[in-house]
mmCIF file with all atom_site columns, C-alpha atoms in Angstrom:
data_model
loop_
_atom_site.group_PDB
_atom_site.id
_atom_site.type_symbol
_atom_site.label_atom_id
_atom_site.label_alt_id
_atom_site.label_comp_id
_atom_site.label_asym_id
_atom_site.label_entity_id
_atom_site.label_seq_id
_atom_site.pdbx_PDB_ins_code
_atom_site.Cartn_x
_atom_site.Cartn_y
_atom_site.Cartn_z
_atom_site.occupancy
_atom_site.B_iso_or_equiv
_atom_site.pdbx_formal_charge
_atom_site.auth_seq_id
_atom_site.auth_comp_id
_atom_site.auth_asym_id
_atom_site.auth_atom_id
_atom_site.pdbx_PDB_model_num
ATOM 1  C CA . UNK A 1 1  ? 10.393  -0.976  6.601   1.00 86.00 ? 1  UNK A CA 1
ATOM 2  C CA . UNK A 1 2  ? 9.723   1.846   9.626   1.00 91.00 ? 2  UNK A CA 1
ATOM 3  C CA . UNK A 1 3  ? 9.164   5.428   8.682   1.00 90.00 ? 3  UNK A CA 1
ATOM 4  C CA . UNK A 1 4  ? 10.655  8.235   10.803  1.00 93.00 ? 4  UNK A CA 1
ATOM 5  C CA . UNK A 1 5  ? 7.138   8.400   13.111  1.00 92.00 ? 5  UNK A CA 1
ATOM 6  C CA . UNK A 1 6  ? 7.684   4.364   13.562  1.00 92.00 ? 6  UNK A CA 1
ATOM 7  C CA . UNK A 1 7  ? 5.073   3.704   11.231  1.00 93.00 ? 7  UNK A CA 1
ATOM 8  C CA . UNK A 1 8  ? 5.329   0.426   9.657   1.00 94.00 ? 8  UNK A CA 1
ATOM 9  C CA . UNK A 1 9  ? 5.100   -0.527  5.898   1.00 96.00 ? 9  UNK A CA 1
ATOM 10 C CA . UNK A 1 10 ? 5.278   -4.140  5.209   1.00 96.00 ? 10 UNK A CA 1
ATOM 11 C CA . UNK A 1 11 ? 7.189   -4.147  1.899   1.00 93.00 ? 11 UNK A CA 1
ATOM 12 C CA . UNK A 1 12 ? 9.011   -2.391  -0.846  1.00 92.00 ? 12 UNK A CA 1
ATOM 13 C CA . UNK A 1 13 ? 8.867   -3.907  -4.284  1.00 88.00 ? 13 UNK A CA 1
ATOM 14 C CA . UNK A 1 14 ? 11.169  -3.387  -7.196  1.00 88.00 ? 14 UNK A CA 1
ATOM 15 C CA . UNK A 1 15 ? 9.343   -3.405  -10.487 1.00 84.00 ? 15 UNK A CA 1
ATOM 16 C CA . UNK A 1 16 ? 12.138  -3.875  -13.574 1.00 83.00 ? 16 UNK A CA 1
ATOM 17 C CA . UNK A 1 17 ? 15.107  -2.731  -11.489 1.00 85.00 ? 17 UNK A CA 1
ATOM 18 C CA . UNK A 1 18 ? 13.669  0.743   -11.651 1.00 83.00 ? 18 UNK A CA 1
ATOM 19 C CA . UNK A 1 19 ? 10.452  1.680   -10.288 1.00 86.00 ? 19 UNK A CA 1
ATOM 20 C CA . UNK A 1 20 ? 9.685   1.302   -6.616  1.00 89.00 ? 20 UNK A CA 1
ATOM 21 C CA . UNK A 1 21 ? 6.307   0.390   -4.837  1.00 91.00 ? 21 UNK A CA 1
ATOM 22 C CA . UNK A 1 22 ? 5.373   0.297   -1.168  1.00 95.00 ? 22 UNK A CA 1
ATOM 23 C CA . UNK A 1 23 ? 3.040   -2.102  -0.249  1.00 97.00 ? 23 UNK A CA 1
ATOM 24 C CA . UNK A 1 24 ? 0.722   -3.142  2.762   1.00 97.00 ? 24 UNK A CA 1
ATOM 25 C CA . UNK A 1 25 ? -1.082  -6.036  3.202   1.00 97.00 ? 25 UNK A CA 1
ATOM 26 C CA . UNK A 1 26 ? -4.497  -6.644  5.382   1.00 96.00 ? 26 UNK A CA 1
ATOM 27 C CA . UNK A 1 27 ? -7.111  -8.772  5.134   1.00 97.00 ? 27 UNK A CA 1
ATOM 28 C CA . UNK A 1 28 ? -9.737  -6.012  4.767   1.00 97.00 ? 28 UNK A CA 1
ATOM 29 C CA . UNK A 1 29 ? -9.537  -1.940  5.062   1.00 97.00 ? 29 UNK A CA 1
ATOM 30 C CA . UNK A 1 30 ? -13.599 -2.228  5.773   1.00 97.00 ? 30 UNK A CA 1
ATOM 31 C CA . UNK A 1 31 ? -12.890 -0.833  9.201   1.00 97.00 ? 31 UNK A CA 1
ATOM 32 C CA . UNK A 1 32 ? -11.783 2.917   8.989   1.00 97.00 ? 32 UNK A CA 1
ATOM 33 C CA . UNK A 1 33 ? -9.638  2.665   11.914  1.00 97.00 ? 33 UNK A CA 1
ATOM 34 C CA . UNK A 1 34 ? -7.660  0.074   9.645   1.00 96.00 ? 34 UNK A CA 1
ATOM 35 C CA . UNK A 1 35 ? -7.844  1.988   6.678   1.00 97.00 ? 35 UNK A CA 1
ATOM 36 C CA . UNK A 1 36 ? -6.493  5.024   8.330   1.00 96.00 ? 36 UNK A CA 1
ATOM 37 C CA . UNK A 1 37 ? -3.660  3.044   10.121  1.00 96.00 ? 37 UNK A CA 1
ATOM 38 C CA . UNK A 1 38 ? -2.541  1.563   6.927   1.00 96.00 ? 38 UNK A CA 1
ATOM 39 C CA . UNK A 1 39 ? -2.823  4.709   4.680   1.00 97.00 ? 39 UNK A CA 1
ATOM 40 C CA . UNK A 1 40 ? -1.422  6.852   7.271   1.00 96.00 ? 40 UNK A CA 1
ATOM 41 C CA . UNK A 1 41 ? 1.797   4.269   7.379   1.00 96.00 ? 41 UNK A CA 1
ATOM 42 C CA . UNK A 1 42 ? 1.816   4.058   3.686   1.00 96.00 ? 42 UNK A CA 1
ATOM 43 C CA . UNK A 1 43 ? 1.383   8.375   2.732   1.00 96.00 ? 43 UNK A CA 1
ATOM 44 C CA . UNK A 1 44 ? 4.278   8.932   5.861   1.00 96.00 ? 44 UNK A CA 1
ATOM 45 C CA . UNK A 1 45 ? 6.615   6.159   3.632   1.00 97.00 ? 45 UNK A CA 1
ATOM 46 C CA . UNK A 1 46 ? 5.744   7.513   0.247   1.00 96.00 ? 46 UNK A CA 1
ATOM 47 C CA . UNK A 1 47 ? 6.580   10.999  1.323   1.00 96.00 ? 47 UNK A CA 1
ATOM 48 C CA . UNK A 1 48 ? 10.047  10.152  3.379   1.00 96.00 ? 48 UNK A CA 1
ATOM 49 C CA . UNK A 1 49 ? 11.189  7.941   0.317   1.00 94.00 ? 49 UNK A CA 1
ATOM 50 C CA . UNK A 1 50 ? 9.597   10.090  -2.200  1.00 95.00 ? 50 UNK A CA 1
ATOM 51 C CA . UNK A 1 51 ? 7.301   7.400   -4.220  1.00 94.00 ? 51 UNK A CA 1
ATOM 52 C CA . UNK A 1 52 ? 4.273   8.398   -5.111  1.00 92.00 ? 52 UNK A CA 1
ATOM 53 C CA . UNK A 1 53 ? 2.571   5.019   -5.936  1.00 92.00 ? 53 UNK A CA 1
ATOM 54 C CA . UNK A 1 54 ? 1.398   2.472   -2.910  1.00 96.00 ? 54 UNK A CA 1
ATOM 55 C CA . UNK A 1 55 ? -0.416  -0.662  -3.187  1.00 97.00 ? 55 UNK A CA 1
ATOM 56 C CA . UNK A 1 56 ? -2.625  -1.967  -0.398  1.00 98.00 ? 56 UNK A CA 1
ATOM 57 C CA . UNK A 1 57 ? -3.332  -6.005  -1.079  1.00 98.00 ? 57 UNK A CA 1
ATOM 58 C CA . UNK A 1 58 ? -6.656  -7.000  0.232   1.00 98.00 ? 58 UNK A CA 1
ATOM 59 C CA . UNK A 1 59 ? -8.504  -10.254 0.239   1.00 97.00 ? 59 UNK A CA 1
ATOM 60 C CA . UNK A 1 60 ? -11.497 -8.922  -1.754  1.00 97.00 ? 60 UNK A CA 1
ATOM 61 C CA . UNK A 1 61 ? -11.695 -4.759  -1.994  1.00 97.00 ? 61 UNK A CA 1
ATOM 62 C CA . UNK A 1 62 ? -10.458 -2.637  -4.795  1.00 97.00 ? 62 UNK A CA 1
ATOM 63 C CA . UNK A 1 63 ? -10.604 1.206   -4.961  1.00 97.00 ? 63 UNK A CA 1
ATOM 64 C CA . UNK A 1 64 ? -7.684  4.098   -5.545  1.00 98.00 ? 64 UNK A CA 1
ATOM 65 C CA . UNK A 1 65 ? -6.912  6.330   -2.862  1.00 97.00 ? 65 UNK A CA 1
ATOM 66 C CA . UNK A 1 66 ? -5.542  9.560   -2.821  1.00 97.00 ? 66 UNK A CA 1
ATOM 67 C CA . UNK A 1 67 ? -3.196  10.527  -0.473  1.00 97.00 ? 67 UNK A CA 1
ATOM 68 C CA . UNK A 1 68 ? -1.035  13.534  0.015   1.00 97.00 ? 68 UNK A CA 1
ATOM 69 C CA . UNK A 1 69 ? 2.198   12.083  -1.181  1.00 96.00 ? 69 UNK A CA 1
ATOM 70 C CA . UNK A 1 70 ? 0.505   10.270  -4.284  1.00 96.00 ? 70 UNK A CA 1
ATOM 71 C CA . UNK A 1 71 ? -1.899  7.261   -5.117  1.00 97.00 ? 71 UNK A CA 1
ATOM 72 C CA . UNK A 1 72 ? -2.544  4.148   -3.311  1.00 97.00 ? 72 UNK A CA 1
ATOM 73 C CA . UNK A 1 73 ? -4.394  1.128   -5.323  1.00 97.00 ? 73 UNK A CA 1
ATOM 74 C CA . UNK A 1 74 ? -5.971  -1.246  -3.090  1.00 98.00 ? 74 UNK A CA 1
ATOM 75 C CA . UNK A 1 75 ? -6.056  -4.463  -4.993  1.00 98.00 ? 75 UNK A CA 1
ATOM 76 C CA . UNK A 1 76 ? -7.418  -8.044  -3.905  1.00 98.00 ? 76 UNK A CA 1
ATOM 77 C CA . UNK A 1 77 ? -4.440  -10.263 -3.477  1.00 97.00 ? 77 UNK A CA 1
ATOM 78 C CA . UNK A 1 78 ? -5.306  -12.501 -6.705  1.00 97.00 ? 78 UNK A CA 1
ATOM 79 C CA . UNK A 1 79 ? -4.836  -9.310  -8.877  1.00 97.00 ? 79 UNK A CA 1
ATOM 80 C CA . UNK A 1 80 ? -1.606  -8.379  -7.277  1.00 95.00 ? 80 UNK A CA 1
ATOM 81 C CA . UNK A 1 81 ? -0.155  -12.121 -7.899  1.00 94.00 ? 81 UNK A CA 1
ATOM 82 C CA . UNK A 1 82 ? -0.902  -12.123 -11.045 1.00 95.00 ? 82 UNK A CA 1
ATOM 83 C CA . UNK A 1 83 ? 0.325   -8.259  -12.303 1.00 89.00 ? 83 UNK A CA 1
ATOM 84 C CA . UNK A 1 84 ? 3.598   -8.572  -10.092 1.00 83.00 ? 84 UNK A CA 1
#
């Protein structure tokens, strides 16, 4: 999906027919420019869609980020696949 500001979010996951989660996918966010790009797009979409939870799926990284419009959980792909 694209935000009004032309930022791109990879997809929206619908959990149990009610909970919506915005999802970004990238190999790694260790590079600061990549992290900023992914979180900026996620945060903008969270604000526009009134969704307070986002996920950034990576190869290995794991952390929780506080954004202006909610939280973004950074999780490795294997954990994402087991959970969702």
